JSON list of C-alpha atoms in Angstrom, two decimals:
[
{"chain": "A", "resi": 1, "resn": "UNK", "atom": "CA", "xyz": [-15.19, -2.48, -8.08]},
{"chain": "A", "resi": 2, "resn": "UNK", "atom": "CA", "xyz": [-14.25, -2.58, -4.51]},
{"chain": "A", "resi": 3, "resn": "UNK", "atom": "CA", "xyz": [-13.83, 0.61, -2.77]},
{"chain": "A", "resi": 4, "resn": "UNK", "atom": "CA", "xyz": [-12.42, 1.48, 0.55]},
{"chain": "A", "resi": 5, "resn": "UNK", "atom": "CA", "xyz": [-13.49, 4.67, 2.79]},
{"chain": "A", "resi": 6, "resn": "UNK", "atom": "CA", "xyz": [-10.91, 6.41, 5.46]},
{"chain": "A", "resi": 7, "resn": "UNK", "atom": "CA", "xyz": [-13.45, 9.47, 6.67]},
{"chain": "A", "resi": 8, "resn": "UNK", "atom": "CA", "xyz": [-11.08, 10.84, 9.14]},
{"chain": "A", "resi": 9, "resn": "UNK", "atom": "CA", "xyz": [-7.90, 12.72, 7.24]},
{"chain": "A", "resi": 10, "resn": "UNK", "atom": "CA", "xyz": [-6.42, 13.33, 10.55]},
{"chain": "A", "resi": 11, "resn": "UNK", "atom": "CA", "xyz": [-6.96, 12.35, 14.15]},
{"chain": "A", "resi": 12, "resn": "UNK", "atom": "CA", "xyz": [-4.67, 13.08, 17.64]},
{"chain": "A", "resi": 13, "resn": "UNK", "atom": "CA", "xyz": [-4.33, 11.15, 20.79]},
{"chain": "A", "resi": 14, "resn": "UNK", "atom": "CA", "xyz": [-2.31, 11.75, 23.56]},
{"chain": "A", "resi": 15, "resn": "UNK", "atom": "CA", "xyz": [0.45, 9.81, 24.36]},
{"chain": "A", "resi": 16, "resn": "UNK", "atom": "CA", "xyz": [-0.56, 6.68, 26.84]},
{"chain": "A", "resi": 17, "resn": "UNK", "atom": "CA", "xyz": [-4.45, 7.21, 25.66]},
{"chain": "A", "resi": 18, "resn": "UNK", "atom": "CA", "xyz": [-6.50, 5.11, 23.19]},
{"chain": "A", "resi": 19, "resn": "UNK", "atom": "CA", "xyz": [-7.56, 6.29, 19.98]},
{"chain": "A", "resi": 20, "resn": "UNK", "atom": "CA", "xyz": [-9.77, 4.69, 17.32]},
{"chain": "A", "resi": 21, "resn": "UNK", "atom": "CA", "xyz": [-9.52, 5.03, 13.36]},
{"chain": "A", "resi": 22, "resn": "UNK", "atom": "CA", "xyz": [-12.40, 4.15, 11.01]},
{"chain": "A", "resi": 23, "resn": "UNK", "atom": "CA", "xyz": [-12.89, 2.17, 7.63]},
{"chain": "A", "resi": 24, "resn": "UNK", "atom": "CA", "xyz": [-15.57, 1.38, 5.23]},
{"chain": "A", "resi": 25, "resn": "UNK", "atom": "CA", "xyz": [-15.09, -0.77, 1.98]},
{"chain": "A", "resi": 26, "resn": "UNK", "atom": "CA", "xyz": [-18.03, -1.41, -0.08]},
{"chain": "A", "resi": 27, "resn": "UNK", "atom": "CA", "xyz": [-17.66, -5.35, -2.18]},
{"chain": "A", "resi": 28, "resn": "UNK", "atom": "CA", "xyz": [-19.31, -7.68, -3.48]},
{"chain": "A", "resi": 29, "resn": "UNK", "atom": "CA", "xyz": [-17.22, -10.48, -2.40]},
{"chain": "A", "resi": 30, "resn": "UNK", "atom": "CA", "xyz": [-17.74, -12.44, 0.88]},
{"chain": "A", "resi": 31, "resn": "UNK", "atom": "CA", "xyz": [-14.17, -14.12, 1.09]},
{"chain": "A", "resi": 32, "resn": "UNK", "atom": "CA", "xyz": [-11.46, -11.33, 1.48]},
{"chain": "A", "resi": 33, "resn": "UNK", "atom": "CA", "xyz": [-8.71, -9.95, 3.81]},
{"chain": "A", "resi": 34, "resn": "UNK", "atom": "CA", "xyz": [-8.75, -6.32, 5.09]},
{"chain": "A", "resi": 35, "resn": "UNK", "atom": "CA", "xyz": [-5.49, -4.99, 6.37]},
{"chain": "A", "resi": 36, "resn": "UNK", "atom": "CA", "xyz": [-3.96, -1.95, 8.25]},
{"chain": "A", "resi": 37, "resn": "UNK", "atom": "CA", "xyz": [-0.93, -0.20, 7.24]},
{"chain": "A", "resi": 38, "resn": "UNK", "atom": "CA", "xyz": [1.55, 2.54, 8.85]},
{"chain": "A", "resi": 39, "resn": "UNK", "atom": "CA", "xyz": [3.58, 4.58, 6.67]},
{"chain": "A", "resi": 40, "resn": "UNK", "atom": "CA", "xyz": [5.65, 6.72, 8.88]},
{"chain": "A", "resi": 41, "resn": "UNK", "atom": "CA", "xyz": [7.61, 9.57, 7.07]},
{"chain": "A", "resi": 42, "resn": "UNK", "atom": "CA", "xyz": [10.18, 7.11, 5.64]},
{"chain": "A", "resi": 43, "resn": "UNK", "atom": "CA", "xyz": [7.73, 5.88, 3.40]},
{"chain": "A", "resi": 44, "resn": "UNK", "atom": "CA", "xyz": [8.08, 2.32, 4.33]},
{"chain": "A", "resi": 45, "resn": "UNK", "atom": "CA", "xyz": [4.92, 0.59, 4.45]},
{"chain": "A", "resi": 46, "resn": "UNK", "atom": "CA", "xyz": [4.61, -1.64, 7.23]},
{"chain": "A", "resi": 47, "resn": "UNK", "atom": "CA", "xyz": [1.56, -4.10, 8.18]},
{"chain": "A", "resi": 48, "resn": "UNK", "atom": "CA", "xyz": [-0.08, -3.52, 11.15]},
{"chain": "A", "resi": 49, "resn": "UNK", "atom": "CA", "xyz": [-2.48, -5.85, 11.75]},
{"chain": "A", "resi": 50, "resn": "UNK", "atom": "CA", "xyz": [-4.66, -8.37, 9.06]},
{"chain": "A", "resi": 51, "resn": "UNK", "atom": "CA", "xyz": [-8.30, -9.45, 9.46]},
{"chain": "A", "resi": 52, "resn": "UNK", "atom": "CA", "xyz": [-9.68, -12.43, 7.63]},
{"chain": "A", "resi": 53, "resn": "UNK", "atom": "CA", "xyz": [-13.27, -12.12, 6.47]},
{"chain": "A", "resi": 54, "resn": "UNK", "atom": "CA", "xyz": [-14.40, -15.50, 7.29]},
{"chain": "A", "resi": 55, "resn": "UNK", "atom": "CA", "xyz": [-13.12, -15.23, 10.86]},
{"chain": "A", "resi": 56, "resn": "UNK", "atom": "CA", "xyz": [-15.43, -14.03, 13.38]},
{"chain": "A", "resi": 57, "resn": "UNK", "atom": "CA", "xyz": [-13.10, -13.15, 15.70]},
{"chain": "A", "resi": 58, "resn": "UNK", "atom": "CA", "xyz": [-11.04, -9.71, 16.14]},
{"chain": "A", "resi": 59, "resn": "UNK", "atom": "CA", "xyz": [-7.64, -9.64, 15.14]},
{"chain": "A", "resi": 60, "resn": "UNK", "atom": "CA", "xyz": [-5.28, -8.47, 17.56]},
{"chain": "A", "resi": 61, "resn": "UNK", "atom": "CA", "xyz": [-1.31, -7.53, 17.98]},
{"chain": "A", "resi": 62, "resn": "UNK", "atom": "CA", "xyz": [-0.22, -6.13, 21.06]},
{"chain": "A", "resi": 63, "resn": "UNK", "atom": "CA", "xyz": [-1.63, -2.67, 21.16]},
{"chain": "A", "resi": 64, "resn": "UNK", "atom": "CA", "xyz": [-3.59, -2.85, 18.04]},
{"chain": "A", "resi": 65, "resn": "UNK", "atom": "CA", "xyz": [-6.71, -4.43, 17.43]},
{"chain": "A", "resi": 66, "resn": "UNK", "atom": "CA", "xyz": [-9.76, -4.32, 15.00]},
{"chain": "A", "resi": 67, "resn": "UNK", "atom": "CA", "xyz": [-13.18, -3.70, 15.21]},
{"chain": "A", "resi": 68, "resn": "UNK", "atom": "CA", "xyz": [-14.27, -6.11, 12.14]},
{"chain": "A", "resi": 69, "resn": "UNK", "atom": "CA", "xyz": [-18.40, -5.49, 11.29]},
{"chain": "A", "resi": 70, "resn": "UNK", "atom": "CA", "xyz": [-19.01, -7.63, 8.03]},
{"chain": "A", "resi": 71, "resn": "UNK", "atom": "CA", "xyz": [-22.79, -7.02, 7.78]},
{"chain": "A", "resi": 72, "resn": "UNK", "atom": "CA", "xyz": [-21.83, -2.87, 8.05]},
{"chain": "A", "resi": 73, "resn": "UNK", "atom": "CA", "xyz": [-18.54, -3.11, 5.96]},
{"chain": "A", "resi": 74, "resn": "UNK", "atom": "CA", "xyz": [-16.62, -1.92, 8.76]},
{"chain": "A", "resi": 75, "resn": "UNK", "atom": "CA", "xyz": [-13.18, -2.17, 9.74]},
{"chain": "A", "resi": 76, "resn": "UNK", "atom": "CA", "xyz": [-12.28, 0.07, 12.05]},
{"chain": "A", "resi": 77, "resn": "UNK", "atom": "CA", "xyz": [-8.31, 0.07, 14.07]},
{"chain": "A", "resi": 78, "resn": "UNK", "atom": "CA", "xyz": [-7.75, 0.75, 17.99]},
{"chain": "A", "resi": 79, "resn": "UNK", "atom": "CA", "xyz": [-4.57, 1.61, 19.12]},
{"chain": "A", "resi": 80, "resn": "UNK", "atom": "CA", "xyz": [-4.14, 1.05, 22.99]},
{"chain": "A", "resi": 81, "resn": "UNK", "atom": "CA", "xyz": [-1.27, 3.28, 25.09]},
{"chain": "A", "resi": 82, "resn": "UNK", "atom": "CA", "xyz": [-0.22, 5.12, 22.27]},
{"chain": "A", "resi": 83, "resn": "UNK", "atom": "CA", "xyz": [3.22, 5.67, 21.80]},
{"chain": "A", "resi": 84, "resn": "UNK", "atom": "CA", "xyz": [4.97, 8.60, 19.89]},
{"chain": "A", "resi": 85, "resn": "UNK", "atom": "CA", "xyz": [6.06, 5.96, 17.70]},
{"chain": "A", "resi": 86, "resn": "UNK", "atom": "CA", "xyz": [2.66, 5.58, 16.49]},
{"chain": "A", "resi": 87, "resn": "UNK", "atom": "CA", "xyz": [2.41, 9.17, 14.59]},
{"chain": "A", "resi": 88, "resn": "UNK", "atom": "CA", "xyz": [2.66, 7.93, 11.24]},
{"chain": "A", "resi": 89, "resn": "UNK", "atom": "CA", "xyz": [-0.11, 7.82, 8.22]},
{"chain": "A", "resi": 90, "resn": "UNK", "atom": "CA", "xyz": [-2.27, 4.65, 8.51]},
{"chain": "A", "resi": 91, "resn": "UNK", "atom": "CA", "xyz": [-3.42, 2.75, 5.43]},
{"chain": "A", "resi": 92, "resn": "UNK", "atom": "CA", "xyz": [-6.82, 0.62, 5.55]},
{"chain": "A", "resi": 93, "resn": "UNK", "atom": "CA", "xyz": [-6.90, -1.49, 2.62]},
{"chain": "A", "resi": 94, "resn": "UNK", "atom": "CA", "xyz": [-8.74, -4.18, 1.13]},
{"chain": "A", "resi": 95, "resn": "UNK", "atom": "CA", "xyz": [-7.66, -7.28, -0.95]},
{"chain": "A", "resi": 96, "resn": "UNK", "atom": "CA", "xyz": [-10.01, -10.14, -2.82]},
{"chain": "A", "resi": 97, "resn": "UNK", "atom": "CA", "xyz": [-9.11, -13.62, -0.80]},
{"chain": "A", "resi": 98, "resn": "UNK", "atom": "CA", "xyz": [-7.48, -15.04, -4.45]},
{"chain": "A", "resi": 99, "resn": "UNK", "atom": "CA", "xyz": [-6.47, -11.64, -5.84]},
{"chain": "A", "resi": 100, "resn": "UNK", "atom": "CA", "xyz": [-3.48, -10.15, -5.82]},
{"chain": "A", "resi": 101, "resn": "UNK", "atom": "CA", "xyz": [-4.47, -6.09, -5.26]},
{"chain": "A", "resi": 102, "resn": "UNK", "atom": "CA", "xyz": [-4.35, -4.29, -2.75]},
{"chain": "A", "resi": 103, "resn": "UNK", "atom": "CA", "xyz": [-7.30, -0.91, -3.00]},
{"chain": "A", "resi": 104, "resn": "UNK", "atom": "CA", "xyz": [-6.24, 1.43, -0.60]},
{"chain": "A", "resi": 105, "resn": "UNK", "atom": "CA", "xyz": [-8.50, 4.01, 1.38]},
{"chain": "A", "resi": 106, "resn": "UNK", "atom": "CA", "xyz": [-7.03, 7.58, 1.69]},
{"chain": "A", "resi": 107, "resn": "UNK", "atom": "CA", "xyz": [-5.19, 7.77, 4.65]},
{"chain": "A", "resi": 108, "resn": "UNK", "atom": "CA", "xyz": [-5.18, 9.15, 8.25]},
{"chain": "A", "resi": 109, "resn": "UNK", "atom": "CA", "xyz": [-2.79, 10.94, 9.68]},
{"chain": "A", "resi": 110, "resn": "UNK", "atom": "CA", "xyz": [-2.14, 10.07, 13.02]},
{"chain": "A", "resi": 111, "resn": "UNK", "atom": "CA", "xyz": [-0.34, 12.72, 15.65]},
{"chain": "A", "resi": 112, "resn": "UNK", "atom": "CA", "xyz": [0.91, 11.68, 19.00]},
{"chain": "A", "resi": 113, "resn": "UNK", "atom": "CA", "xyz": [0.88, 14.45, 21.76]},
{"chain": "A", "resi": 114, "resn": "UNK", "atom": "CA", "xyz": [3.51, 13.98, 24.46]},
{"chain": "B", "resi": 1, "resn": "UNK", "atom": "CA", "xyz": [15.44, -11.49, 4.62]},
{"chain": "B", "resi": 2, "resn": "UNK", "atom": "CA", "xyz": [16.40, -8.99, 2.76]},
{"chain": "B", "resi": 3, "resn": "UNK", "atom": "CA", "xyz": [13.97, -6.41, 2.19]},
{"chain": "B", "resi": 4, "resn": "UNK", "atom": "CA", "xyz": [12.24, -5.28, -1.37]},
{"chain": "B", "resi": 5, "resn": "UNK", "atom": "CA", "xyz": [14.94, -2.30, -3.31]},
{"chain": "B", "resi": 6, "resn": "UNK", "atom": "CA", "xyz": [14.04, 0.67, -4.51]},
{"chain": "B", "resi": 7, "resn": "UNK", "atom": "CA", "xyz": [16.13, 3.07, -6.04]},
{"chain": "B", "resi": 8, "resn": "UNK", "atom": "CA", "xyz": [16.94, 6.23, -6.57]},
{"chain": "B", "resi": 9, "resn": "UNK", "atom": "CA", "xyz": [15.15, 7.93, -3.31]},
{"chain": "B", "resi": 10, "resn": "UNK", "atom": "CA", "xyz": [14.54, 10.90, -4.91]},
{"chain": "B", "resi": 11, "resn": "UNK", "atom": "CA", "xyz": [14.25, 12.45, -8.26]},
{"chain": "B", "resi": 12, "resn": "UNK", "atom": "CA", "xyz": [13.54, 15.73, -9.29]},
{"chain": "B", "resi": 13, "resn": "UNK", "atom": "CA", "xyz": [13.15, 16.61, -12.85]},
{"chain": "B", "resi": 14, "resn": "UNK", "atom": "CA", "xyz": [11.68, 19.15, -15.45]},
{"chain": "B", "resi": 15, "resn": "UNK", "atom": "CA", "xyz": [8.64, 18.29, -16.87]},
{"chain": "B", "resi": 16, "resn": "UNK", "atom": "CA", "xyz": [9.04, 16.24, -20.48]},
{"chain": "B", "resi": 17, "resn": "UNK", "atom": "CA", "xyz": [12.66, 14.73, -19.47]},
{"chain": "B", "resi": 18, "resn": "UNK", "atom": "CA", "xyz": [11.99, 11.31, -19.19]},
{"chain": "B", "resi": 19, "resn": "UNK", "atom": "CA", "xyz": [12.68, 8.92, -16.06]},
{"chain": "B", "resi": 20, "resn": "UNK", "atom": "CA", "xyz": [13.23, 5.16, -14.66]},
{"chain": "B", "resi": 21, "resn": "UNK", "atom": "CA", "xyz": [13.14, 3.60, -11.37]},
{"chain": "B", "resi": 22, "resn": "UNK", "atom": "CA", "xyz": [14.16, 0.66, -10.31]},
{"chain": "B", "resi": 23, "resn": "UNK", "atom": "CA", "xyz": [13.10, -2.43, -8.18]},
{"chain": "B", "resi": 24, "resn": "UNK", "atom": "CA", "xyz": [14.38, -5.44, -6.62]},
{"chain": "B", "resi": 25, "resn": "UNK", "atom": "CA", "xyz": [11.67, -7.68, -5.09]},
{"chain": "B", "resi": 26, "resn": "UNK", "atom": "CA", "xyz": [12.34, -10.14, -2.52]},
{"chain": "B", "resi": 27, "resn": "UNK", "atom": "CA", "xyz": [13.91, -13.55, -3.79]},
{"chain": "B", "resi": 28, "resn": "UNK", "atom": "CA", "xyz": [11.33, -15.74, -4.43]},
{"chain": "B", "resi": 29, "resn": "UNK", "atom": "CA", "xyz": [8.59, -13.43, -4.92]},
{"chain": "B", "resi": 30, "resn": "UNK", "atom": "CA", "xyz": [7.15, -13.78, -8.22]},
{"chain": "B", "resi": 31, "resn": "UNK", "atom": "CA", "xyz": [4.32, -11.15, -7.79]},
{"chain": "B", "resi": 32, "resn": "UNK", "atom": "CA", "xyz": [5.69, -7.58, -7.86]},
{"chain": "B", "resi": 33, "resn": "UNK", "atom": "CA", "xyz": [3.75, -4.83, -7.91]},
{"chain": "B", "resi": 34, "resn": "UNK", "atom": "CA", "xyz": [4.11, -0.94, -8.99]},
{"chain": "B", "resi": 35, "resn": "UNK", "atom": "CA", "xyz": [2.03, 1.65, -7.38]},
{"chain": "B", "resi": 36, "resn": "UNK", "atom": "CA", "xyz": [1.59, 5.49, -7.45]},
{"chain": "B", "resi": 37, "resn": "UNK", "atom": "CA", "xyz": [1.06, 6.85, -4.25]},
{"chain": "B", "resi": 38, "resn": "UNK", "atom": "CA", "xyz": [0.12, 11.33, -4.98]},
{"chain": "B", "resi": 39, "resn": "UNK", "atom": "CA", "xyz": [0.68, 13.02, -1.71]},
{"chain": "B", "resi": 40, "resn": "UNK", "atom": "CA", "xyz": [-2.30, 13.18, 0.23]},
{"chain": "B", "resi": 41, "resn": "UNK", "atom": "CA", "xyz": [-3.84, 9.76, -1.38]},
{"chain": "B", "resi": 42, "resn": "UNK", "atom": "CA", "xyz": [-3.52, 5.98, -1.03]},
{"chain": "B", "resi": 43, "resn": "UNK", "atom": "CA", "xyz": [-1.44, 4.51, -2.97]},
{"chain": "B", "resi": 44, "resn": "UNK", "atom": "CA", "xyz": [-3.08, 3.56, -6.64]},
{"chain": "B", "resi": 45, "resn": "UNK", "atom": "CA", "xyz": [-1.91, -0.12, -8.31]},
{"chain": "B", "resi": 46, "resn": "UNK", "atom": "CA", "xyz": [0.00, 0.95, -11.62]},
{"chain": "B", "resi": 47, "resn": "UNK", "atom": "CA", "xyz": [0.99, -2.38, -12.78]},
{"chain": "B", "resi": 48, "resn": "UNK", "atom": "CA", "xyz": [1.34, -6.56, -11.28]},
{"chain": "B", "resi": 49, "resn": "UNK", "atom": "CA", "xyz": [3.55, -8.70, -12.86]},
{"chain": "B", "resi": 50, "resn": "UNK", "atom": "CA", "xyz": [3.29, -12.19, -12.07]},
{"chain": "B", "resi": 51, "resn": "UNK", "atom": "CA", "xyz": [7.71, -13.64, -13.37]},
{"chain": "B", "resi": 52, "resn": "UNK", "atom": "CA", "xyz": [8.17, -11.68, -15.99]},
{"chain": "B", "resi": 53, "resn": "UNK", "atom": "CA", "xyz": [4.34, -11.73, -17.25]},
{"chain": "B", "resi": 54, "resn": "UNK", "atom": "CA", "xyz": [1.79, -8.19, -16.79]},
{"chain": "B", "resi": 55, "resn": "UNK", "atom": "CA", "xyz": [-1.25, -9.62, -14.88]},
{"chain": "B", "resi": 56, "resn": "UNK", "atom": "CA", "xyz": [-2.83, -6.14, -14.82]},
{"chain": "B", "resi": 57, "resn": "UNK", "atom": "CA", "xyz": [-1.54, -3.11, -15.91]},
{"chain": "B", "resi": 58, "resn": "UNK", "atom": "CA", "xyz": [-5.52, -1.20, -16.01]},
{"chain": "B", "resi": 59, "resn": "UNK", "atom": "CA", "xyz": [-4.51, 1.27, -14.72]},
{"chain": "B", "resi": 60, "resn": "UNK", "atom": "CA", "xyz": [-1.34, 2.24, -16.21]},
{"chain": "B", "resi": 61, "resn": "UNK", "atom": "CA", "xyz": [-1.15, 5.88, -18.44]},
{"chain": "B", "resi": 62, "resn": "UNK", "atom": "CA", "xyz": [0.02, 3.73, -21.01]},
{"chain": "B", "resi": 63, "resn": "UNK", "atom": "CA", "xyz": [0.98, 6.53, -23.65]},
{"chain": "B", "resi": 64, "resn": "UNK", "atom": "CA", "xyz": [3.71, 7.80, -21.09]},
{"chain": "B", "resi": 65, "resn": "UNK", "atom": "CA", "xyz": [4.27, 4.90, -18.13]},
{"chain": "B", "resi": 66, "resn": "UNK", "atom": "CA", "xyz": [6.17, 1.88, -19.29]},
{"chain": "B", "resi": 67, "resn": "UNK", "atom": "CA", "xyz": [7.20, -1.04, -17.33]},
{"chain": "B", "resi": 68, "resn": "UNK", "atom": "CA", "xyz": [9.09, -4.41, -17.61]},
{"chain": "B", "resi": 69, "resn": "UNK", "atom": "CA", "xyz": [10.75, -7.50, -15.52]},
{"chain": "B", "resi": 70, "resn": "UNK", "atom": "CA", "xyz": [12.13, -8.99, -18.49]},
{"chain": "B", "resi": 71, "resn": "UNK", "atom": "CA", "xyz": [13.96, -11.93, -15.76]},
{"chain": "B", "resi": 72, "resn": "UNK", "atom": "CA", "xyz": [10.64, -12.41, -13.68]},
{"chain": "B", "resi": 73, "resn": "UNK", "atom": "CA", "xyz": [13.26, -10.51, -10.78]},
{"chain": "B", "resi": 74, "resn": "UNK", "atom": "CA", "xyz": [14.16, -6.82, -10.91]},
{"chain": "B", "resi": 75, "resn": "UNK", "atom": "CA", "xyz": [11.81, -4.35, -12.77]},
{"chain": "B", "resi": 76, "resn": "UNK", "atom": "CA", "xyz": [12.15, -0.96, -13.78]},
{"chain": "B", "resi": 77, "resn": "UNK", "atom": "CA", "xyz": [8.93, 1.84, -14.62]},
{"chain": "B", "resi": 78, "resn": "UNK", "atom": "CA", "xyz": [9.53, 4.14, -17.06]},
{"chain": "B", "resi": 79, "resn": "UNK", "atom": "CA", "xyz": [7.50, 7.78, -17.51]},
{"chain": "B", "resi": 80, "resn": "UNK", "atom": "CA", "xyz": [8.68, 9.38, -20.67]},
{"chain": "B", "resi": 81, "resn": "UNK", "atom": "CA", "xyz": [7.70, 12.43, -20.83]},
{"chain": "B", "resi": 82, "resn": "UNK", "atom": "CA", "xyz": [7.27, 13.51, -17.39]},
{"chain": "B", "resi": 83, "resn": "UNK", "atom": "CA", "xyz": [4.25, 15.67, -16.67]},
{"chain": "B", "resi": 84, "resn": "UNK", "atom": "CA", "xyz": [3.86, 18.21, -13.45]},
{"chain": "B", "resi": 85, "resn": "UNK", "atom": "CA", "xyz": [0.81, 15.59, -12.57]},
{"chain": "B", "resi": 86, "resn": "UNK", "atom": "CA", "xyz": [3.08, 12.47, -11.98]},
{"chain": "B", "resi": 87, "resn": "UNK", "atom": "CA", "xyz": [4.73, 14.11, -9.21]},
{"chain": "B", "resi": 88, "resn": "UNK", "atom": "CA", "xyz": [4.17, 11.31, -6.29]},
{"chain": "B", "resi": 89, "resn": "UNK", "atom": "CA", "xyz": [5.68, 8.39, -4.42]},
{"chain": "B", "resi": 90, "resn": "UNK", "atom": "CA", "xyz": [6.60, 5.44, -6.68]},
{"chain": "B", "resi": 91, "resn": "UNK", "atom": "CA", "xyz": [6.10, 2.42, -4.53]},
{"chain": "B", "resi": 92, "resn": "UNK", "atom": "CA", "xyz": [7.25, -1.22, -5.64]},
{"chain": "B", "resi": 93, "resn": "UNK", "atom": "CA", "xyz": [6.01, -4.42, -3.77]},
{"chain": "B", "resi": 94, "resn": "UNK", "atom": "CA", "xyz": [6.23, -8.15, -3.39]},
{"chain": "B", "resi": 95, "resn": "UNK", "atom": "CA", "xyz": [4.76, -11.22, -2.66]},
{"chain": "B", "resi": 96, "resn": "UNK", "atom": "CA", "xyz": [5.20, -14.81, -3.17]},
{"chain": "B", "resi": 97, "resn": "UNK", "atom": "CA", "xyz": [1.82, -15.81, -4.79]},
{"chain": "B", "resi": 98, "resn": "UNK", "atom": "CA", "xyz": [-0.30, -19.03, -4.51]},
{"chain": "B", "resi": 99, "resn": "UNK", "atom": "CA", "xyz": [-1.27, -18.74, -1.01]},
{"chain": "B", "resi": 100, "resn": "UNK", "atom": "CA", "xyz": [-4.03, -16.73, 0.25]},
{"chain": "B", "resi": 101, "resn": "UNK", "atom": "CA", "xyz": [-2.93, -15.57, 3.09]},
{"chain": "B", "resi": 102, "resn": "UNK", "atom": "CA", "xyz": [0.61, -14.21, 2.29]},
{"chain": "B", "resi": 103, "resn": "UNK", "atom": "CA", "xyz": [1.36, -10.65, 2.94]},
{"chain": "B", "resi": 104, "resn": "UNK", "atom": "CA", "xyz": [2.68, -8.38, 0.02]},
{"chain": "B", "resi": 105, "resn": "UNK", "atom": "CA", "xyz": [5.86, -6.15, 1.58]},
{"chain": "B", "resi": 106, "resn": "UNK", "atom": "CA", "xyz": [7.18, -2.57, 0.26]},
{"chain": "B", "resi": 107, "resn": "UNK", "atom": "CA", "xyz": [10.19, -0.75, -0.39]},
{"chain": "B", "resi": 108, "resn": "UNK", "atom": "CA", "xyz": [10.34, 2.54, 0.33]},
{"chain": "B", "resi": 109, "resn": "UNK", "atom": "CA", "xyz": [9.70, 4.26, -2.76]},
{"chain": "B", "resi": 110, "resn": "UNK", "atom": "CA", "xyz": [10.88, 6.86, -4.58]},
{"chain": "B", "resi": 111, "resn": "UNK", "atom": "CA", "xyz": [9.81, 10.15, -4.45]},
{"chain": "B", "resi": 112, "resn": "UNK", "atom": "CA", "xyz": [9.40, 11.92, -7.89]},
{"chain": "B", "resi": 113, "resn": "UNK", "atom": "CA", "xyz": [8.84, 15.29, -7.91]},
{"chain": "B", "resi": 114, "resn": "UNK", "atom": "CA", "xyz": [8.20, 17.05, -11.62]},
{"chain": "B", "resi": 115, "resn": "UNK", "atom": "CA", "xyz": [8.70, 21.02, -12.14]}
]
């Protein structure tokens, strides 16, 4: 069963600086799609960013970008000039290329100092 | 686009009453999904339906969690009888299946508290 690993429950940045959350997953698979979510205290989950396993290349979107390490299972999520928008609880998760679920890692909680 | 429906937003209730929430997905989507997201913890897949049929339901407490889409559209979860455990956020999703690389999107849940 796939399994993914969010070893930081909480991390703060200050506001205009980077800051750098980490992910493990542990499969078997080699085709699959890793994602990163924000769920700020609405609840609403939104995507952040979505990383192919076949492509080499780092996704990117504006101020966030991954750190994608196949070989090491890694799939780590940089946030550039943080904003206080950005305080939220971030989701990595993992999904199979043709499945449907989504396995979810823990969470980080992400504060923004002003 | 109109957004995937959740309702009630909150629901507080004494443990053994019973309970139902409801979802619309967005139209078109014929994957929906119910998760249980316990505060502090990812969110944990309850049930998929793919229309109207359960694609994996695995992890659903089965003697107290109930859930249909009889249309293949709106679904509703059932817990009957509440314990003090199932205390969480409910969270229904969607996505339009078939293609790889679509993106499943959330409501925003309902939060259940049991005392």
């Amino acid at each position: 069963a796939q399994t993914v690993t969010q070893s930081q429950p909480e991390m703060s940045v200050q506001e205009a600086e980077t800051v750098t959350l980490s992910c493990t997953y542990d499969t078997s698979e080699s085709d699959y799609y890793l994602f990163w979510y924000k769920q700020p205290p609405s609840r609403q989950m939104i995507l952040v960013i979505r990383q192919e396993a076949y492509k080499q290349q780092n996704a990117t979107e504006n101020r966030f970008s991954v750190n994608f390490q196949k070989a090491a299972k890694s799939f780590s999520l940089k946030i550039s000039d943080s904003q206080l928008g950005d305080a939220a609880m971030y989701f990595c998760a993992y999904r199979q290329e043709y499945g449907n679920k989504l396995v979810f890692g823990a969470g980080t909680i992400l504060r923004v100092k002003s | 686009e109109a957004g995937v429906a959740q309702s009630p937003r909150y629901k507080i209730i004494e443990k053994r009453q019973s309970v139902a929430f409801w979802c619309n997905p967005i139209s078109g989507h014929a994957t929906l999904y119910w998760y249980q997201q316990i505060l502090g913890q990812g969110p944990k897949l309850l049930i998929q339906f793919q229309n109207n049929g359960v694609v994996d339901d695995s992890q659903l407490p089965k003697d107290r969690f109930s859930a249909e889409r009889l249309k293949g559209v709106d679904s509703t979860l059932k817990i009957q009888p509440a314990k003090l455990e199932d205390s969480a956020v409910y969270l229904c999703a969607s996505r339009r299946p078939g293609q790889k690389d679509t993106e499943a999107f959330f409501g925003q849940g309902t939060r259940l508290t049991v005392v």
